[in-house]
Coordinates of C-alpha atoms in Angstrom, one line a residue:
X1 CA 10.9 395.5 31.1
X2 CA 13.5 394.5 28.4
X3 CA 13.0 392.5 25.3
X4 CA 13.7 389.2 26.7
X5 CA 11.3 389.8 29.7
X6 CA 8.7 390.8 26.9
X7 CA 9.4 387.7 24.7
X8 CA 9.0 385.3 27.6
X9 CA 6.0 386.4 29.4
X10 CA 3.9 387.8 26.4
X11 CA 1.2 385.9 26.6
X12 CA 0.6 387.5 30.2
X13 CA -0.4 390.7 28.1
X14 CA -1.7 389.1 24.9
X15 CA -4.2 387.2 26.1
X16 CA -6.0 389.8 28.1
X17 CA -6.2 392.4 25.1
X18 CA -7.3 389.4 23.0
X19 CA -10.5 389.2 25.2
X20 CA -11.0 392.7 25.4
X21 CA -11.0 392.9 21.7
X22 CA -13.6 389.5 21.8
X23 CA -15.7 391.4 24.5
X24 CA -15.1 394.8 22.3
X25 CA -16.6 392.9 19.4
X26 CA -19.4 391.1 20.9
X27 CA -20.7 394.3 22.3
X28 CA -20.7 396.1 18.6
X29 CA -22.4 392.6 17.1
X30 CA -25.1 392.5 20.3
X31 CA -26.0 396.1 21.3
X32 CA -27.2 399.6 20.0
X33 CA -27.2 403.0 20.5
X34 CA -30.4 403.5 22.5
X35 CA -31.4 403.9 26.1
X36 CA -33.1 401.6 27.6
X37 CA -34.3 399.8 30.9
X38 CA -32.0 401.5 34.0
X39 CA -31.2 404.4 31.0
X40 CA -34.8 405.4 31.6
X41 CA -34.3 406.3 35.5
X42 CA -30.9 408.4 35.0
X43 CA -31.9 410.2 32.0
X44 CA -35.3 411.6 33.8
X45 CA -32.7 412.3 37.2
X46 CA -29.6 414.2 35.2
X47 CA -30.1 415.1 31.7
X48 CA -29.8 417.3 30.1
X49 CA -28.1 419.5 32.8
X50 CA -25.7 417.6 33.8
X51 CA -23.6 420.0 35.5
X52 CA -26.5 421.0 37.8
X53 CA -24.4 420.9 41.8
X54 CA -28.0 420.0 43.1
X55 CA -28.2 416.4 40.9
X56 CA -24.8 416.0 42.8
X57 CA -24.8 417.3 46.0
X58 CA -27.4 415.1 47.5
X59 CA -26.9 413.0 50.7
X60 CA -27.4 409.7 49.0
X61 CA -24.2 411.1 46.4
X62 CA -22.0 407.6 47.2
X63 CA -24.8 405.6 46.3
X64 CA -25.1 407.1 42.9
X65 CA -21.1 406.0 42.2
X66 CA -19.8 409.6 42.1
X67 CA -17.1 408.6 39.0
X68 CA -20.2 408.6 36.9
X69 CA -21.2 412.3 37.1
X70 CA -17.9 412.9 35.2
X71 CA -18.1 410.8 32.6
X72 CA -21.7 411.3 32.2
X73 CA -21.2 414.9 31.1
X74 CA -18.3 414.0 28.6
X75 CA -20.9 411.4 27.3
X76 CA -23.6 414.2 27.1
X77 CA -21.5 417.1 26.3
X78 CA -19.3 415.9 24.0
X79 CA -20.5 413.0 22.6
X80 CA -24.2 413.3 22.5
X81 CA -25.4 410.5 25.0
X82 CA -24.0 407.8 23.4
X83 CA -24.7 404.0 24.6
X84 CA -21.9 402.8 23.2
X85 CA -19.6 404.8 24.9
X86 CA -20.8 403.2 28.2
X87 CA -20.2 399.9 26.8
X88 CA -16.9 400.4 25.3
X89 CA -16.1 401.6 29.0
X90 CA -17.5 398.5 30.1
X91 CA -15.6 395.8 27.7
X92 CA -12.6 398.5 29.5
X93 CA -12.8 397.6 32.7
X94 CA -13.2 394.0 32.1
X95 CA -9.8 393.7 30.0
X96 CA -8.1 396.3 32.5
X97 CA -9.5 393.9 35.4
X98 CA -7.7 391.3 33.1
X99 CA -4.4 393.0 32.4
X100 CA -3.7 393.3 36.4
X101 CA -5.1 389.3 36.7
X102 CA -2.0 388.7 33.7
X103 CA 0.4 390.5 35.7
X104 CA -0.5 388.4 39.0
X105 CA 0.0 385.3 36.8
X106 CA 3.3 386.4 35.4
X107 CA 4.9 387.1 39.0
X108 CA 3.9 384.0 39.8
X109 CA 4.8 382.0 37.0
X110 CA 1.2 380.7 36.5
X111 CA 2.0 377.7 33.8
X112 CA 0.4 379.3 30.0
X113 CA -2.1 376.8 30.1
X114 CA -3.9 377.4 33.1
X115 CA -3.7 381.0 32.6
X116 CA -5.1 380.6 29.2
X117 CA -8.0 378.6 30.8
X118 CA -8.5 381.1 33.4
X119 CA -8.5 383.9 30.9
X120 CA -11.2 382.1 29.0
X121 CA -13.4 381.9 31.9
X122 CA -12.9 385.4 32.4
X123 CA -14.1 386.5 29.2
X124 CA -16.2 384.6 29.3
X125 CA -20.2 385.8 27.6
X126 CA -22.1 384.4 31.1
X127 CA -22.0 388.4 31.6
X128 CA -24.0 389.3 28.7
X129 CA -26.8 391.2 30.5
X130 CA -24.1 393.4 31.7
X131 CA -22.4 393.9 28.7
X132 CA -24.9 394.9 26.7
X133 CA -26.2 397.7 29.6
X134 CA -24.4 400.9 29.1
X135 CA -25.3 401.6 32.8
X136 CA -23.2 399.5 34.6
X137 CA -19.8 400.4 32.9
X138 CA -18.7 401.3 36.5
X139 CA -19.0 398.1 37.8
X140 CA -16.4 396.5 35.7
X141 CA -14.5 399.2 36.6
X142 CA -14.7 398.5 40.1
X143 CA -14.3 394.9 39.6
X144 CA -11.1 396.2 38.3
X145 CA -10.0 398.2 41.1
X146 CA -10.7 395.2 43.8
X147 CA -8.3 393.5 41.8
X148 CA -5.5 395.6 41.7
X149 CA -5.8 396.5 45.5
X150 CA -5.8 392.7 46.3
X151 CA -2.7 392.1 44.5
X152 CA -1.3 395.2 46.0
X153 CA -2.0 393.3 49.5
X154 CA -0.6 389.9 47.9
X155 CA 2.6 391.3 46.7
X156 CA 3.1 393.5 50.3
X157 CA 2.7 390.0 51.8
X158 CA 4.7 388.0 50.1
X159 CA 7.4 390.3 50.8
X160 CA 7.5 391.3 46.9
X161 CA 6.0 395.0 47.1
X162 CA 7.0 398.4 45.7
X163 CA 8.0 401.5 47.2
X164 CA 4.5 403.5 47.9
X165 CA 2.1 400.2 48.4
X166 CA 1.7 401.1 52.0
X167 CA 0.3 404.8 51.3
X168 CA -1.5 402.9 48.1
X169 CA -2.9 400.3 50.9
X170 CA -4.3 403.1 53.2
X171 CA -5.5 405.3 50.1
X172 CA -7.1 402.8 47.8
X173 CA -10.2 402.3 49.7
X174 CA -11.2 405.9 50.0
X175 CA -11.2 405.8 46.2
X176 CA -12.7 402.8 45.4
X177 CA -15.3 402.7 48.1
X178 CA -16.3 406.2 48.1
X179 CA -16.3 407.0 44.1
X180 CA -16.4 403.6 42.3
X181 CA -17.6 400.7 44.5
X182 CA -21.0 401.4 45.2
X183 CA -22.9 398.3 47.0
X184 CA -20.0 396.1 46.1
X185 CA -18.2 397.8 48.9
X186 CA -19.3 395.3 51.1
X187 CA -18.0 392.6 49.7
X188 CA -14.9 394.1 49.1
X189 CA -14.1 395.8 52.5
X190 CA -14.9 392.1 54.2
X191 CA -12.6 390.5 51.8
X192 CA -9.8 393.0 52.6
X193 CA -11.1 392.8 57.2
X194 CA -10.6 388.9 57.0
X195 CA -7.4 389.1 55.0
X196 CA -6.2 391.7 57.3
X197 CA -7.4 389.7 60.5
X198 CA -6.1 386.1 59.2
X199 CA -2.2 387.9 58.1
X200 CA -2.7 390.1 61.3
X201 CA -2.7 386.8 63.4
X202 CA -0.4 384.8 61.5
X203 CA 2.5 387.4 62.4
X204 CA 1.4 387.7 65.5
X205 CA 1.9 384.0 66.1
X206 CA 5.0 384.0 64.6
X207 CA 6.9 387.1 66.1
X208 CA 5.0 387.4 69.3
X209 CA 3.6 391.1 68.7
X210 CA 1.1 392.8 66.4
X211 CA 2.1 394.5 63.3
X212 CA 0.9 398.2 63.3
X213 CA 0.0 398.3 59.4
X214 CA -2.9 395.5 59.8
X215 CA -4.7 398.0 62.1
X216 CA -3.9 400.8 59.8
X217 CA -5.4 399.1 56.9
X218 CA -8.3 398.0 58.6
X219 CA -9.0 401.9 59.4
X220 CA -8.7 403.3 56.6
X221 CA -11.1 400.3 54.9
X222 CA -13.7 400.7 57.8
X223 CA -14.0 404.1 57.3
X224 CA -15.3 405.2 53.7
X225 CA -17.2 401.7 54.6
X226 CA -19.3 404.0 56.9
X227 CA -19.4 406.7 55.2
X228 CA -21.2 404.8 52.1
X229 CA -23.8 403.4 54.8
X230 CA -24.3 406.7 56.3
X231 CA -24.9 408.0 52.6
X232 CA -27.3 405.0 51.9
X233 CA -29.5 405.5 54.5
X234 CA -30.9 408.5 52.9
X235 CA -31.2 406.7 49.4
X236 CA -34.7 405.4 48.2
X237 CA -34.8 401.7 46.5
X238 CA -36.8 400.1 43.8
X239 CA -37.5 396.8 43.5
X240 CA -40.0 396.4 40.9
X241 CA -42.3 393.1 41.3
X242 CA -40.2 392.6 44.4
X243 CA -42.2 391.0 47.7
X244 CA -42.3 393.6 50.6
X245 CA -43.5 391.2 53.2
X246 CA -41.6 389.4 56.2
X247 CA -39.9 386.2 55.4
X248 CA -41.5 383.8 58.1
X249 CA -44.7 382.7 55.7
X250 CA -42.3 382.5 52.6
X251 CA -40.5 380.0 54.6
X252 CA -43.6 378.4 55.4
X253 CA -45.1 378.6 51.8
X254 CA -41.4 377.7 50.0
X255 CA -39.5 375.9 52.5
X256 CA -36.7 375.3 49.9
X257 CA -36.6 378.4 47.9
X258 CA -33.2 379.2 50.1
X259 CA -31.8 376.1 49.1
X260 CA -32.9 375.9 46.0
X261 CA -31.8 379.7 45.1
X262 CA -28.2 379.1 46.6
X263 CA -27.4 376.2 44.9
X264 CA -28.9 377.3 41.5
X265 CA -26.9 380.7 41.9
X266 CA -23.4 378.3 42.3
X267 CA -24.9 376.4 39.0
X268 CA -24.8 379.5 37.3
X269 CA -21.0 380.1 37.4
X270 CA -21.0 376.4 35.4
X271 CA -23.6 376.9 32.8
X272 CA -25.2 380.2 32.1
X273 CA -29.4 380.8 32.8
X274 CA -30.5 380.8 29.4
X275 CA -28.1 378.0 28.1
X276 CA -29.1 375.6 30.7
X277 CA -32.7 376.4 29.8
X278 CA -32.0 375.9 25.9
X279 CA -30.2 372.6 26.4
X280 CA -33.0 371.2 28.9
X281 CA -36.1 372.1 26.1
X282 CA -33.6 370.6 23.3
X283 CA -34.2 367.4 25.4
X284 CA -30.1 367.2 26.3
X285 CA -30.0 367.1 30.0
X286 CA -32.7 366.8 32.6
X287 CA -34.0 369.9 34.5
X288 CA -32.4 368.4 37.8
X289 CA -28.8 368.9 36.3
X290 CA -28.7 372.2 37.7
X291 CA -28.5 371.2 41.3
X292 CA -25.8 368.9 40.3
X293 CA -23.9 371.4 38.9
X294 CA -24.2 373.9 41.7
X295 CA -23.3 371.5 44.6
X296 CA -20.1 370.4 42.0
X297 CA -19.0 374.0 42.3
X298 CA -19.8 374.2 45.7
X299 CA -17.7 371.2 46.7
X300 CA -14.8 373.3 44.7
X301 CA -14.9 376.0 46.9
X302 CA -14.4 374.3 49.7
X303 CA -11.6 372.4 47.9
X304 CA -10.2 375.1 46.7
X305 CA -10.1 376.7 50.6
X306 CA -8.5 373.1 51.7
X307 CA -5.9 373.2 49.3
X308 CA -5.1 376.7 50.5
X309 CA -4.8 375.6 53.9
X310 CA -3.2 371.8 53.1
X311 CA -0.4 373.2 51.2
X312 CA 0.0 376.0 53.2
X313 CA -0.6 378.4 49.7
X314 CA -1.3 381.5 52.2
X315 CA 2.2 381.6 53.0
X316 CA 3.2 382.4 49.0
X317 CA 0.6 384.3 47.8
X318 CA -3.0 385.0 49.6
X319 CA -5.0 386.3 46.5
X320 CA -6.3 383.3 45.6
X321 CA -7.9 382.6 49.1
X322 CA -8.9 386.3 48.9
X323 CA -10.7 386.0 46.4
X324 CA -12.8 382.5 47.2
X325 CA -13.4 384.2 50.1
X326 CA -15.3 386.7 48.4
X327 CA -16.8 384.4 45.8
X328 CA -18.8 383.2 48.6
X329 CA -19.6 386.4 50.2
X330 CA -20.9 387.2 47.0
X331 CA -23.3 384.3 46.8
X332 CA -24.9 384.8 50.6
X333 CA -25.1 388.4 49.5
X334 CA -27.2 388.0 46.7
X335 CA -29.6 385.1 48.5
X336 CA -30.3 387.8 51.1
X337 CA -30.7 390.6 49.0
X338 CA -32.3 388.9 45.9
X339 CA -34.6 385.9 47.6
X340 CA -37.3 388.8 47.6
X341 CA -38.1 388.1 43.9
X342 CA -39.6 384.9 45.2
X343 CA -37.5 383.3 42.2
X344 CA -35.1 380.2 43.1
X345 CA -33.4 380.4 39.4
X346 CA -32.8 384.2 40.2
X347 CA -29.6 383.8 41.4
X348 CA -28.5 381.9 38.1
X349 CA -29.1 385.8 36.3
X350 CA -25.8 386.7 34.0
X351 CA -26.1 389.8 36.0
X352 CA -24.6 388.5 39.0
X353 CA -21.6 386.8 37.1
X354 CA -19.3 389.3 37.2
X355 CA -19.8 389.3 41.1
X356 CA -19.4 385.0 41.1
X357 CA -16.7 384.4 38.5
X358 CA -14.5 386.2 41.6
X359 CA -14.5 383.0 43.8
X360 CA -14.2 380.5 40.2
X361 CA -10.7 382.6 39.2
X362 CA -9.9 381.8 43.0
X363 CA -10.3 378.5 42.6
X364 CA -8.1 378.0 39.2
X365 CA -5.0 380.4 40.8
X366 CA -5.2 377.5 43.1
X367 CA -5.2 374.3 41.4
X368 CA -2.6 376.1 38.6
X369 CA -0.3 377.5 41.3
X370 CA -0.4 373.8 43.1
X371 CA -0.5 371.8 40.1
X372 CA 2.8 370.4 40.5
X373 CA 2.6 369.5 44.4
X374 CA -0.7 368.0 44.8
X375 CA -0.5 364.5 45.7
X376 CA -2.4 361.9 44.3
X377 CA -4.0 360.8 40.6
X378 CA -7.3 361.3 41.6
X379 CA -6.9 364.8 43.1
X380 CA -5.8 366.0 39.6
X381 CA -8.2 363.9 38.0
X382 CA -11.0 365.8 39.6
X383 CA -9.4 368.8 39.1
X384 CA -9.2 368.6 35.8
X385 CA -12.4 367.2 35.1
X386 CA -14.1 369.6 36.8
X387 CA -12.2 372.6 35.1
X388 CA -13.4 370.5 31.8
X389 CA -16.9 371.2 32.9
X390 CA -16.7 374.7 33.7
X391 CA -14.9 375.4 30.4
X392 CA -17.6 373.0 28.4
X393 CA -20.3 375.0 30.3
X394 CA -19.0 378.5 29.5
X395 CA -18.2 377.7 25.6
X396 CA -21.3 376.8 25.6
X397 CA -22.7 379.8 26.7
X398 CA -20.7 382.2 25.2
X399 CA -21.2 380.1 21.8
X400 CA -24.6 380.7 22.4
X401 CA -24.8 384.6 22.6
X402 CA -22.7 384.4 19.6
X403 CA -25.4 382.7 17.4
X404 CA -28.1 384.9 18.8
X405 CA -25.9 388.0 19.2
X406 CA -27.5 389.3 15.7
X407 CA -31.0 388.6 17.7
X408 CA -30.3 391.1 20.4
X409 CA -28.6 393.8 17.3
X410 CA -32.4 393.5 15.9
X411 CA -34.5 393.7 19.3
X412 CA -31.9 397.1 19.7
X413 CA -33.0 398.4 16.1
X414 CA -36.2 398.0 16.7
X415 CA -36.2 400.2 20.3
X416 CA -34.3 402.6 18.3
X417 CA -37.4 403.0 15.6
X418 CA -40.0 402.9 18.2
X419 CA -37.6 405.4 20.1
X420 CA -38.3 408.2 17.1
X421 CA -42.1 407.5 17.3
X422 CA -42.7 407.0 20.8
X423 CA -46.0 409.0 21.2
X424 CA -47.3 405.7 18.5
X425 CA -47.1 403.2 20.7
X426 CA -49.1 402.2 23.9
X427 CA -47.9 401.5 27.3
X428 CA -47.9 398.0 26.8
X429 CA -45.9 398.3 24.1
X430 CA -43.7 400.2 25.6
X431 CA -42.9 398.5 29.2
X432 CA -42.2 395.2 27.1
X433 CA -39.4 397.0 24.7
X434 CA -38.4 399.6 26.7
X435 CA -37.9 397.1 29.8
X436 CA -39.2 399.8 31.9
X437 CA -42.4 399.3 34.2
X438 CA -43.4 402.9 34.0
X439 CA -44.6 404.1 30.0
X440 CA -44.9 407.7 31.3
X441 CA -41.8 408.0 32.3
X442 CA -40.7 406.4 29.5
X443 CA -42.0 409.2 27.3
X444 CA -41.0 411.4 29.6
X445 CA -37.4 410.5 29.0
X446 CA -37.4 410.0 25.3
X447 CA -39.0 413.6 25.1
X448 CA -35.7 414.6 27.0
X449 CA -33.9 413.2 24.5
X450 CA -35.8 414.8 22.0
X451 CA -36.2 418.3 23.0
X452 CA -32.3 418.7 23.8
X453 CA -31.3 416.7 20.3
X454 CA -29.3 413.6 22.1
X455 CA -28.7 409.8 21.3
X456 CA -31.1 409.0 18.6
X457 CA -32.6 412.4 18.1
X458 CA -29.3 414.1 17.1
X459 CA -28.8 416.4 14.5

């Protein structure tokens, strides 16, 4: 790229490494060095001998996201179990998942403006549960590597791609479903099946016979696809204070929980949980907001998917429909998995917006792409107001975890001096700071820690 190239698109690389270094900081100002909560399972399963074959070899292996054993030994080897390794990986993977978003905007000339307002939704603090949890670093990474493999579908579409993006097309999901994915291969491979389907069919309409490659890709998706279900069936789950029971009497008992759960979960991409909650008991907005706000971003998916189809968007680049696609895929995967909890403001969790936000950035590629051909005032009217909203609703948000990020710095401190004394406290004590619902095996894993002289017990 030469120095003019640089100069004009910039902010296509700025902008992304400016949020990292925001997400970089926020983790510093929020978080400690000390396991805790999911920590508690995987430090009782693999340390301290973490190059033990039979921790890896097992048949549930893909289920366990193979890409951590690696850099779960650097982390204990070399660095000494450090938390704060996992979350610098994590603030990684969301500004790498952001540096291949800037280059999809710069190919496509995305105006500044709406990629600023994209990027600011991306970075956006609604994520803070998983920010501030070392453990799932690897899910930013795979968010990361959807990305990239979706733009190297747009690109091969759009007649734009570069010389190995076919081998990359067929390889790509044998890495990413097999050693990063985990149980967001689902959403993933279905993305990349209807893509494949709904581009399969348009050629085929267009030159009378079926292109080769669509088939090919579909393969090579389907297949690591089974391979990860084949591994999962051997993998036991945990779902602590989850119901076990069949869902007939819950839909007898709660009637609306479904309806209630789905829409609150769409509300969530607006306004995160815990702002919503603060600015309801501050007396600011009535409870029933939320179900106003999730059927407002509801109604912009499926505006976003007619604009797709009105102006014929598909044709130029189909990421953004990709990714709506799997916005929604997202949200019907979580009601079926999560409705369990018996909670309808479940689906709000910040846990779950790294999954959502997918379908929101979907819906700004295609207002920004379109900006200039939609067709009436009060289309863009809308559109902008409702972008308005979302922004307003994340700054608020974010703002928010900035003002208490100091709160969450203390809460750490203070599991990190119980953490040295841990035979002091009792079990109630511990299952409340620890996040853990078993105190025995939360000694059990602090006296790991202690006996080989890692994280807070090193020398």
């Amino acid at each position: 790229m030469n120095k003019k190239s640089i100069k004009e698109n910039w902010i296509y690389y700025a902008l992304p490494l400016a949020g990292f270094l925001f997400v970089f900081w926020y983790v510093r100002a929020a978080a400690c060095d000390m396991p805790y909560s999911d920590y508690i399972r995987q430090i009782i399963s693999y340390l301290p001998d973490v190059w033990n074959p039979e921790k890896f070899f097992v048949a549930d292996i893909l289920t366990r996201i193979p890409v951590n054993f690696p850099v779960r030994a650097f982390n204990v080897e070399v660095l000494g179990f450090s938390v704060l390794f996992d979350l610098m990986l994590g603030a990684a993977g969301l500004g790498l998942a952001g540096v291949f978003l800037g280059g999809y905007s710069r190919r496509r000339k995305l105006h500044t403006g709406w990629f600023l307002w994209l990027m600011l939704l991306f970075f956006s603090l609604n994520k803070w549960e998983m920010l501030t949890n070392g453990t799932g670093w690897v899910h930013f990474l795979a968010f990361a590597c959807f990305y990239y493999h979706y733009i190297v579908f747009d690109r091969m579409e759009s007649g734009e791609g570069k010389k190995g993006d076919h081998i990359r097309m067929m390889a790509l999901p044998f890495f990413i479903t097999l050693c990063v994915a985990g149980p967001y291969c689902a959403v993933y491979t279905g993305t990349l099946l209807l893509a494949f389907g709904f581009c399969g069919a348009r050629k085929r309409i267009l030159t009378k016979k079926w292109d080769k490659r669509y088939g090919q890709y579909a393969v090579c998706t389907l297949i690591p696809l089974f391979l990860y279900m084949w591994s999962s069936s051997f993998a036991v789950t945990e779902h602590a204070g989850a119901y076990d029971g069949p869902v007939q009497p819950v839909l007898l008992e709660q009637p609306m929980l479904f309806v209630k759960f789905f829409i609150k979960s769409f509300a969530g991409m607006a306004v995160g949980q815990e702002a919503f909650e603060e600015l309801v008991n501050k007396g600011l907005i009535p409870y029933a907001c939320v179900y106003g706000l999730g059927l407002l971003v509801m109604m912009a998916y499926a505006v976003g998917l007619w604009l797709n189809f009105r102006y014929e968007l598909y044709k130029e680049t189909i990421l953004p429909l990709m990714l709506i696609m799997a916005g929604g895929m997202n949200h019907v995967l979580i009601l079926m998995s999560r409705w369990i909890f018996l909670r309808d403001s479940y689906g709000m969790s910040s846990r779950y917006a790294l999954q959502f936000q997918v379908g929101i950035l979907g819906i700004l590629l295609t207002a920004g792409l379109l900006w200039d051909r939609l067709k009436g005032k009060w289309i863009r009217i809308a559109a902008a107001a409702w972008c308005v909203i979302m922004l307003a609703g994340n700054f608020y948000t974010t703002e928010r975890e900035i003002r208490i990020a100091h709160n969450r710095k203390e809460w750490g401190m203070t599991v990190e001096e119980m953490a040295r004394d841990y035979n002091s406290y009792d079990d109630d004590e511990l299952k409340t700071w620890f996040q853990y619902k078993d105190p025995e095996r939360i000694r059990r894993a602090l006296k790991i820690l202690e006996d080989n002289h890692l994280n807070v017990f090193r020398n």
